[in-house]
PDB file of C-alpha atoms in Angstrom:
ATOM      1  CA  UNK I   1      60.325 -22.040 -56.433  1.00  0.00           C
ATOM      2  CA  UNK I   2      56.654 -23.619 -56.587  1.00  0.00           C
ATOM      3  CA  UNK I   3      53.444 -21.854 -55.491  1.00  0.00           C
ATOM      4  CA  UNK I   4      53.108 -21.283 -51.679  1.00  0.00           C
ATOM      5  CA  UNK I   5      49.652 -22.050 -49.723  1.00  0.00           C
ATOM      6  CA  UNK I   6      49.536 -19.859 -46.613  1.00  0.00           C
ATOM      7  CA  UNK I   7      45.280 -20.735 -46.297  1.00  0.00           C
ATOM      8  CA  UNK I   8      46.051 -23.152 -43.270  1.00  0.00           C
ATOM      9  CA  UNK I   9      47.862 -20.599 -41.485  1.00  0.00           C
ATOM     10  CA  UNK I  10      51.612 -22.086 -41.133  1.00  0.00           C
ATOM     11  CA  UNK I  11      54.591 -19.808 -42.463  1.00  0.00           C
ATOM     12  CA  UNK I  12      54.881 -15.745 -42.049  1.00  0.00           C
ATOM     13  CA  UNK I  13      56.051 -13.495 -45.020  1.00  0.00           C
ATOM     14  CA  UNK I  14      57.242 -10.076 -44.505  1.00  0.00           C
ATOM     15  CA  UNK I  15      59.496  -7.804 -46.571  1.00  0.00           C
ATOM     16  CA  UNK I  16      61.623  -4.545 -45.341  1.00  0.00           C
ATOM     17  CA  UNK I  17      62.108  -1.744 -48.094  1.00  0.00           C
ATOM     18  CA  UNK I  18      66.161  -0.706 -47.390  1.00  0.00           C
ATOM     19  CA  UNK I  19      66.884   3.447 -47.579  1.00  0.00           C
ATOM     20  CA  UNK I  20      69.900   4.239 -49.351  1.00  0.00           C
ATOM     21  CA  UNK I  21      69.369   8.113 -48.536  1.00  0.00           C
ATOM     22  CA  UNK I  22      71.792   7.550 -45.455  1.00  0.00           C
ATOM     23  CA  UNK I  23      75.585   8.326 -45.330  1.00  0.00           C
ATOM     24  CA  UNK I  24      76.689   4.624 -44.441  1.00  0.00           C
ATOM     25  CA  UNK I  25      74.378   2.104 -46.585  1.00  0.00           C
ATOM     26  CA  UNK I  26      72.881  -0.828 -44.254  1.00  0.00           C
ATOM     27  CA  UNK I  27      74.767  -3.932 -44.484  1.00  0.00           C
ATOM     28  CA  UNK I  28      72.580  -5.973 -46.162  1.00  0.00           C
ATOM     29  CA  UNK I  29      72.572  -3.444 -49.179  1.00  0.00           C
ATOM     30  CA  UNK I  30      76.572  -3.075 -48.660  1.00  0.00           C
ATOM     31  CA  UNK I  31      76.197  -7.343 -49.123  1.00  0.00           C
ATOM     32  CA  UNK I  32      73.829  -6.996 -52.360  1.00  0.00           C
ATOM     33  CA  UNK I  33      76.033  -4.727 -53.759  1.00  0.00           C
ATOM     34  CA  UNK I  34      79.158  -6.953 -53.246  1.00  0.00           C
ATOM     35  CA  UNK I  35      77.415 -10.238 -54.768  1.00  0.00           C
ATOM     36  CA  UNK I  36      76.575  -8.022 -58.055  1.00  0.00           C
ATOM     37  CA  UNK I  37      80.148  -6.714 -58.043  1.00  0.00           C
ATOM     38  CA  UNK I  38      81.332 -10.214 -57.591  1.00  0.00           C
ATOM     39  CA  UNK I  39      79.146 -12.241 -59.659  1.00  0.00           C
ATOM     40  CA  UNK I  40      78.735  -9.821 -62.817  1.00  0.00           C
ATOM     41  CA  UNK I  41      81.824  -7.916 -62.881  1.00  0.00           C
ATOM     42  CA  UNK I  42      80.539  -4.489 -62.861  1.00  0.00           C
ATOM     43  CA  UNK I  43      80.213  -1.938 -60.528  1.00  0.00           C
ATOM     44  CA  UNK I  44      76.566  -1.184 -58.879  1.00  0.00           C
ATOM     45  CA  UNK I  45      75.963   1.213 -56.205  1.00  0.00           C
ATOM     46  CA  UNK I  46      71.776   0.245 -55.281  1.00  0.00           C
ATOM     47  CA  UNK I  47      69.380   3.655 -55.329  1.00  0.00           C
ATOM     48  CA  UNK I  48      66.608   0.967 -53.829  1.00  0.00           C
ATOM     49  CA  UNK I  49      66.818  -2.475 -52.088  1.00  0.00           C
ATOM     50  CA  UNK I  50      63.528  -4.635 -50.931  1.00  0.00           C
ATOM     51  CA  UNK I  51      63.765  -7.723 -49.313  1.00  0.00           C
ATOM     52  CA  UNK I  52      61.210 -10.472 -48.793  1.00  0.00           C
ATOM     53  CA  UNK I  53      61.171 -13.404 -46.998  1.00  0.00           C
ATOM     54  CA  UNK I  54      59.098 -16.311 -46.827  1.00  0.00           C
ATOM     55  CA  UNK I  55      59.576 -18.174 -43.332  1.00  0.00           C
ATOM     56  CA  UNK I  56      57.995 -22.214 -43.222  1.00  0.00           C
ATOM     57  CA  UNK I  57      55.983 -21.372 -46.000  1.00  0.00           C
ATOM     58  CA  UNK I  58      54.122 -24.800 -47.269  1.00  0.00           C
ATOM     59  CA  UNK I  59      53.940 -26.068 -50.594  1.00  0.00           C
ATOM     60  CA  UNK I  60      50.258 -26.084 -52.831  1.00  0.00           C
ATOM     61  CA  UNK I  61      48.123 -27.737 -51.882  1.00  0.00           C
ATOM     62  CA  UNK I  62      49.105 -26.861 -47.869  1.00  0.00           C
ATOM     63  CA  UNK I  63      48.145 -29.058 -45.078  1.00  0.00           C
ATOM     64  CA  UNK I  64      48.118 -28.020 -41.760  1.00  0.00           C
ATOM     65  CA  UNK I  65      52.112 -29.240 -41.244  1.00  0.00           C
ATOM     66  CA  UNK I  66      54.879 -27.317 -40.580  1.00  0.00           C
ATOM     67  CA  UNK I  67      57.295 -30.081 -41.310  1.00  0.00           C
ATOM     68  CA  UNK I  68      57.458 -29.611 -45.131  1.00  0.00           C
ATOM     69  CA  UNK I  69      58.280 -25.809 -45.593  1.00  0.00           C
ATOM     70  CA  UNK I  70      60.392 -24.142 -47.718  1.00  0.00           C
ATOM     71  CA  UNK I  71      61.980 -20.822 -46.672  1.00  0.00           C
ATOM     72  CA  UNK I  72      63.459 -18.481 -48.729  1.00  0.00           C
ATOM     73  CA  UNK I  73      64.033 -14.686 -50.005  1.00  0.00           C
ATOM     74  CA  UNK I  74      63.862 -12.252 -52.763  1.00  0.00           C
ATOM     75  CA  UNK I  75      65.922  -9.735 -52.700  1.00  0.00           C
ATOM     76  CA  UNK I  76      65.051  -6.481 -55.549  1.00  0.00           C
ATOM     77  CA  UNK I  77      67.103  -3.904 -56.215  1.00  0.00           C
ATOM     78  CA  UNK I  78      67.806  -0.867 -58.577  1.00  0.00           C
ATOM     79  CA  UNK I  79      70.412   1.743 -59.113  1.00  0.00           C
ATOM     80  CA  UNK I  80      67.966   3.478 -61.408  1.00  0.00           C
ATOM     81  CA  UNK I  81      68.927   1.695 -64.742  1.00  0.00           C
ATOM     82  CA  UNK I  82      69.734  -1.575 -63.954  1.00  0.00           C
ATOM     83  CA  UNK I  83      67.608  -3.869 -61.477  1.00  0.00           C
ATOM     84  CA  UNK I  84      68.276  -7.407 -59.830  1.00  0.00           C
ATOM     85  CA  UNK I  85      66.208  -9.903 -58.195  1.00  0.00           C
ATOM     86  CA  UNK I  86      68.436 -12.126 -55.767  1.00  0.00           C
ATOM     87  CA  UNK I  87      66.531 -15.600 -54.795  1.00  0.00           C
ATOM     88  CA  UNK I  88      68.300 -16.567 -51.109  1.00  0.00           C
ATOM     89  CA  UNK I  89      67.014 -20.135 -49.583  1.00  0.00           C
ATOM     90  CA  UNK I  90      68.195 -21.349 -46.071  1.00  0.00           C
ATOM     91  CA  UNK I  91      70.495 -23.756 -45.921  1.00  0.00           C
ATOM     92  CA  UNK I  92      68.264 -26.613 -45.288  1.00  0.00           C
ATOM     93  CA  UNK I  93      65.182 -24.566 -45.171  1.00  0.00           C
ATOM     94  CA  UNK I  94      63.859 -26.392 -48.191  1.00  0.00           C
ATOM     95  CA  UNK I  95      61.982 -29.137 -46.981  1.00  0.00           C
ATOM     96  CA  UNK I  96      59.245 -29.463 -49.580  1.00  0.00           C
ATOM     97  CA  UNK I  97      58.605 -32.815 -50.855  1.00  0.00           C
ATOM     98  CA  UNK I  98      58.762 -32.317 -54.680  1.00  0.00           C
ATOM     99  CA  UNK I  99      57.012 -35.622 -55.413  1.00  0.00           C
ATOM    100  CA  UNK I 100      54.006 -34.710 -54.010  1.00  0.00           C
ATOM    101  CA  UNK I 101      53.937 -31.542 -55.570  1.00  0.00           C
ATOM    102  CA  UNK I 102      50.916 -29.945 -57.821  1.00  0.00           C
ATOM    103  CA  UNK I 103      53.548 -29.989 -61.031  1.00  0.00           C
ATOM    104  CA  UNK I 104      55.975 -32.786 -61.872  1.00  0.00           C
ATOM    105  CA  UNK I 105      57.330 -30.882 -65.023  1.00  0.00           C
ATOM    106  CA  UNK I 106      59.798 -28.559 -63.534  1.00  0.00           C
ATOM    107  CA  UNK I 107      62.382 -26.866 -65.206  1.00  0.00           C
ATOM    108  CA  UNK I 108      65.397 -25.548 -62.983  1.00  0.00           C
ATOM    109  CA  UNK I 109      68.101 -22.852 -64.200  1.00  0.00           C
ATOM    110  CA  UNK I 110      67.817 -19.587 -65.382  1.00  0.00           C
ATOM    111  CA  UNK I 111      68.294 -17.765 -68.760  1.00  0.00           C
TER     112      UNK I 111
END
């Protein structure tokens, strides 16, 4: 994750907010669910789901290239107490060039 540049006008974001007010849950919030389930070994049953998605977005500083993008999603979600933020890239969506990027100190993991 590095900072987008959308000012020449290549990649799209958008984001869809999920309702879980509905008998049968939509899939992709039946899908969140299951990855929390799986991955932390505790039940979670999502109250609110948001998903955003970055598509071809190019790397700071941007040039007017569509050939160096990196797309990828965030996926919130809360059952009220708890909340989650699942990061989802494309399988060889990421296609910045990290040497020519604005940092060259990056740190990758989580804590």
């Amino acid at each position: 994750w590095d900072d987008a540049d959308f000012s020449q006008g290549v990649g799209t974001t958008w984001y869809q907010e999920y309702s879980t007010l509905t008998p049968t849950p939509d899939p992709l919030v039946q899908d969140v669910e299951a990855k929390i389930e799986k991955y932390l070994q505790t039940r979670y049953e999502a109250k609110w789901t948001l998903k955003v998605t970055w598509e071809k977005a190019p790397a700071y500083p941007s040039r007017h290239d569509d050939t160096e993008t990196n797309t990828y999603q965030a996926v919130l979600t809360t059952d009220g107490t708890r909340s989650f933020a699942l990061l989802l890239y494309q399988d060889g969506g990421m296609r910045w060039d990290y040497t020519r990027l604005a940092a060259d100190n990056m740190l990758i993991g989580f804590s």
